Coordinates of C-alpha atoms in Angstrom, one line a residue:
M996 CA 0.0 0.0 0.0
I997 CA 1.2 3.5 -0.8
N998 CA 0.1 6.2 1.8
V999 CA 0.4 9.9 1.0
A1000 CA 0.1 12.4 3.8
I1001 CA -0.8 15.9 2.8
D1002 CA -0.7 18.5 5.7
G1003 CA -1.2 22.2 5.7
P1004 CA -3.2 25.2 6.9
A1005 CA -6.9 25.8 6.2
G1006 CA -7.6 27.1 2.8
A1007 CA -4.4 25.9 1.1
G1008 CA -6.4 23.8 -1.3
K1009 CA -5.5 20.5 0.2
S1010 CA -8.9 18.8 -0.3
T1011 CA -9.4 20.0 -3.9
I1012 CA -5.8 19.1 -4.9
A1013 CA -5.7 15.8 -3.1
K1014 CA -9.1 14.8 -4.6
A1015 CA -7.9 15.5 -8.1
A1016 CA -4.5 13.7 -7.5
S1017 CA -6.3 10.7 -6.1
K1018 CA -8.6 10.4 -9.2
E1019 CA -5.6 10.7 -11.5
L1020 CA -3.5 8.1 -9.6
G1021 CA -6.4 5.7 -8.8
F1022 CA -6.0 6.2 -5.1
I1023 CA -8.7 6.6 -2.4
Y1024 CA -9.0 10.2 -1.1
V1025 CA -9.6 10.7 2.6
D1026 CA -10.5 14.2 3.8
T1027 CA -9.8 13.9 7.5
G1028 CA -10.9 17.5 8.1
A1029 CA -14.4 16.3 7.1
L1030 CA -14.4 13.9 10.0
Y1031 CA -13.7 16.7 12.5
R1032 CA -16.4 18.8 10.8
A1033 CA -18.9 16.0 11.3
V1034 CA -18.1 15.9 15.1
A1035 CA -18.4 19.7 15.2
L1036 CA -21.8 19.5 13.4
N1037 CA -23.0 17.0 15.9
A1038 CA -21.8 19.3 18.8
V1039 CA -23.5 22.3 17.3
R1040 CA -26.7 20.3 16.9
N1041 CA -26.5 19.2 20.5
G1042 CA -25.7 22.7 21.7
V1043 CA -22.3 21.7 23.3
I1044 CA -19.8 23.2 20.8
D1045 CA -18.2 25.3 23.6
D1046 CA -18.2 22.7 26.3
D1047 CA -15.3 20.2 26.0
A1048 CA -16.6 17.9 28.7
E1049 CA -20.0 17.6 27.0
I1050 CA -18.4 17.0 23.6
I1051 CA -16.4 14.1 25.1
K1052 CA -19.6 12.7 26.6
M1053 CA -21.4 13.2 23.2
L1054 CA -18.8 10.9 21.5
E1055 CA -20.5 7.9 23.1
D1056 CA -23.5 8.4 20.9
T1057 CA -21.6 9.6 17.8
K1058 CA -20.9 7.5 14.8
V1059 CA -18.8 8.9 12.0
E1060 CA -18.2 6.9 8.8
L1061 CA -16.7 7.5 5.4
A1062 CA -18.4 5.9 2.4
F1063 CA -16.9 5.9 -1.1
D1064 CA -19.0 5.7 -4.3
E1065 CA -17.9 3.9 -7.5
T1066 CA -15.8 6.9 -8.6
G1067 CA -14.0 6.9 -5.2
A1068 CA -15.7 10.1 -4.1
Q1069 CA -16.0 10.5 -0.4
C1070 CA -19.3 10.9 1.6
V1071 CA -19.3 11.7 5.3
I1072 CA -21.9 9.8 7.3
L1073 CA -22.9 11.1 10.7
N1074 CA -25.2 8.8 12.7
G1075 CA -26.5 7.3 9.5
E1076 CA -27.0 10.7 7.7
D1077 CA -25.0 11.9 4.7
V1078 CA -23.8 15.3 6.0
S1079 CA -21.3 16.0 3.3
S1080 CA -22.9 19.2 2.2
L1081 CA -23.8 20.4 5.7
I1082 CA -20.3 20.6 7.1
R1083 CA -18.9 23.2 4.8
T1084 CA -20.1 26.4 6.5
Q1085 CA -17.9 29.0 8.3
E1086 CA -19.5 28.0 11.7
I1087 CA -18.7 24.4 11.3
S1088 CA -15.2 25.2 10.0
M1089 CA -14.4 27.1 13.2
G1090 CA -16.2 24.4 15.2
A1091 CA -13.9 21.8 13.7
S1092 CA -10.9 23.7 14.9
N1093 CA -12.3 23.8 18.4
V1094 CA -13.1 20.1 18.6
S1095 CA -9.8 19.1 17.1
K1096 CA -8.0 20.4 20.1
I1097 CA -9.7 17.8 22.3
P1098 CA -7.5 14.7 22.7
E1099 CA -10.5 12.4 23.1
V1100 CA -11.9 13.6 19.8
R1101 CA -8.6 12.9 18.0
A1102 CA -8.3 9.5 19.5
F1103 CA -12.0 8.8 18.6
L1104 CA -11.2 9.4 14.9
L1105 CA -7.6 8.1 14.7
E1106 CA -8.3 4.4 14.2
L1107 CA -10.9 5.1 11.5
Q1108 CA -8.3 7.0 9.5
R1109 CA -5.6 4.4 10.0
S1110 CA -7.9 1.5 9.1
I1111 CA -8.6 3.0 5.7
A1112 CA -4.9 3.5 5.0
R1113 CA -4.0 -0.1 6.0
T1114 CA -6.1 -1.6 3.2
N1115 CA -6.0 1.0 0.4
N1116 CA -3.6 3.3 -1.5
V1117 CA -4.7 6.6 -0.1
I1118 CA -4.1 10.3 -0.2
M1119 CA -5.0 11.6 3.2
D1120 CA -5.1 15.3 4.0
G1121 CA -5.4 17.2 7.3
R1122 CA -3.3 18.9 9.9
D1123 CA -1.3 16.0 11.5
I1124 CA -1.3 13.2 9.0
G1125 CA 2.4 13.0 8.5
T1126 CA 3.2 13.6 12.2
V1127 CA 0.6 11.5 14.0
V1128 CA -2.0 9.7 11.8
L1129 CA 0.3 8.1 9.2
P1130 CA 3.9 8.7 10.6
D1131 CA 5.2 5.9 8.3
A1132 CA 3.6 7.3 5.1
Q1133 CA 5.9 6.8 2.1
V1134 CA 5.1 10.4 0.8
K1135 CA 4.7 13.4 3.0
I1136 CA 3.8 16.8 1.6
F1137 CA 3.2 20.1 3.5
L1138 CA 1.0 22.2 1.2
F1139 CA 0.7 25.9 2.0
A1140 CA -0.1 29.4 0.6
S1141 CA -0.1 32.9 2.1
P1142 CA -3.0 33.8 4.4
E1143 CA -4.1 36.5 2.0
C1144 CA -4.2 34.1 -0.9
R1145 CA -6.1 31.5 1.1
A1146 CA -8.6 34.1 2.4
E1147 CA -9.2 35.3 -1.2
R1148 CA -9.9 31.7 -2.3
R1149 CA -12.2 31.1 0.6
Y1150 CA -14.0 34.4 0.1
K1151 CA -14.7 33.6 -3.6
E1152 CA -15.9 30.2 -2.7
L1153 CA -18.4 31.5 -0.1
V1154 CA -19.6 34.3 -2.5
E1155 CA -20.3 31.7 -5.2
K1156 CA -22.4 29.8 -2.7
G1157 CA -24.5 32.9 -2.2
E1158 CA -23.2 33.7 1.3
S1159 CA -22.9 37.3 2.4
V1160 CA -19.3 37.7 3.6
I1161 CA -16.7 40.4 4.2
F1162 CA -13.1 39.7 3.0
E1163 CA -11.5 41.1 6.1
E1164 CA -13.6 38.8 8.3
V1165 CA -12.6 35.8 6.2
L1166 CA -8.9 36.8 6.5
E1167 CA -9.3 37.2 10.2
D1168 CA -10.9 33.7 10.4
V1169 CA -7.9 32.3 8.4
N1170 CA -5.4 33.9 10.7
K1171 CA -7.3 32.8 13.8
R1172 CA -7.5 29.2 12.6
D1173 CA -3.8 29.2 11.7
Y1174 CA -2.9 30.2 15.2
Q1175 CA -5.3 27.7 16.8
D1176 CA -4.0 24.8 14.6
S1177 CA -0.3 25.6 15.0
H1178 CA -0.4 26.4 18.8
R1179 CA -2.7 23.6 20.1
E1180 CA -1.0 21.3 22.6
I1181 CA -2.2 18.1 20.9
A1182 CA -0.7 17.4 17.4
P1183 CA 0.0 21.0 16.3
L1184 CA 0.1 21.8 12.6
K1185 CA 3.7 21.5 11.4
P1186 CA 5.8 19.9 8.7
T1187 CA 7.9 16.8 9.4
E1188 CA 11.5 16.5 8.6
E1189 CA 10.6 14.3 5.6
S1190 CA 7.9 16.7 4.3
V1191 CA 8.2 18.1 0.8
M1192 CA 7.2 21.8 1.1
A1193 CA 4.7 22.9 -1.6
D1194 CA 3.8 26.6 -1.9
T1195 CA 0.7 27.1 -4.1
S1196 CA 0.4 30.9 -3.6
K1197 CA 1.3 31.8 -7.2
L1198 CA 0.1 28.6 -8.8
T1199 CA -3.1 27.9 -10.6
L1200 CA -5.2 25.0 -9.5
E1201 CA -4.0 22.9 -12.5
E1202 CA -0.4 23.8 -11.7
S1203 CA -0.9 22.9 -8.1
I1204 CA -2.4 19.5 -8.9
A1205 CA 0.5 18.7 -11.4
L1206 CA 3.0 19.7 -8.7
I1207 CA 1.5 17.3 -6.1
I1208 CA 1.1 14.4 -8.6
G1209 CA 4.7 14.9 -9.6
I1210 CA 5.9 14.7 -6.0
I1211 CA 3.8 11.6 -5.3
K1212 CA 5.1 9.8 -8.4
E1213 CA 8.7 10.7 -7.5
K1214 CA 8.6 9.9 -3.8
G1215 CA 6.3 6.9 -4.2
G1216 CA 8.3 5.3 -7.0
L1217 CA 5.4 5.4 -9.4
Q1218 CA 5.8 5.6 -13.2

């Protein structure tokens, strides 16, 4: 099995790029951030998003699964419900950052992530894939872009969805999440010594995808 770990800050394009690379290479794509978003959605629904103790208690009645259709596309299942389209709001994005700081939540989702990687060629993206989830991954990539670039991408994405947003507020959220993710006590966001650094600030989406595929082929020994 070939495991590819792609880490990096929010809005760097990890999911889009990893998904495209997976399709090109015939790998399964695993969006680990979606798992944390599902937990956050459940916490919001239960009114406990700001209470760590209640979130931990909530895990007893929380079931998160990943399903893959015939094309390899990922669906996120929360307690039997497909919530793939419900976990992409700003509120759930910040909520995911909150719940990911809780050790019990990380442990809750860890085995699910590893079990998929044990039996499939995967490209897995997140914040601590190369450092914690798949420390033995054959390919490790740290994908990043400037905060302003990432905020601009996120702003356009939200506007296209019809949401009323202010760029400065989106940039503030990006910077806030960067700080949270890189300063948390448990599994902070950081590259490993083996990580290939990939800056997509000045690249188009197509160029970014080609860059990542090239790294995977080279480091993974693929033709």
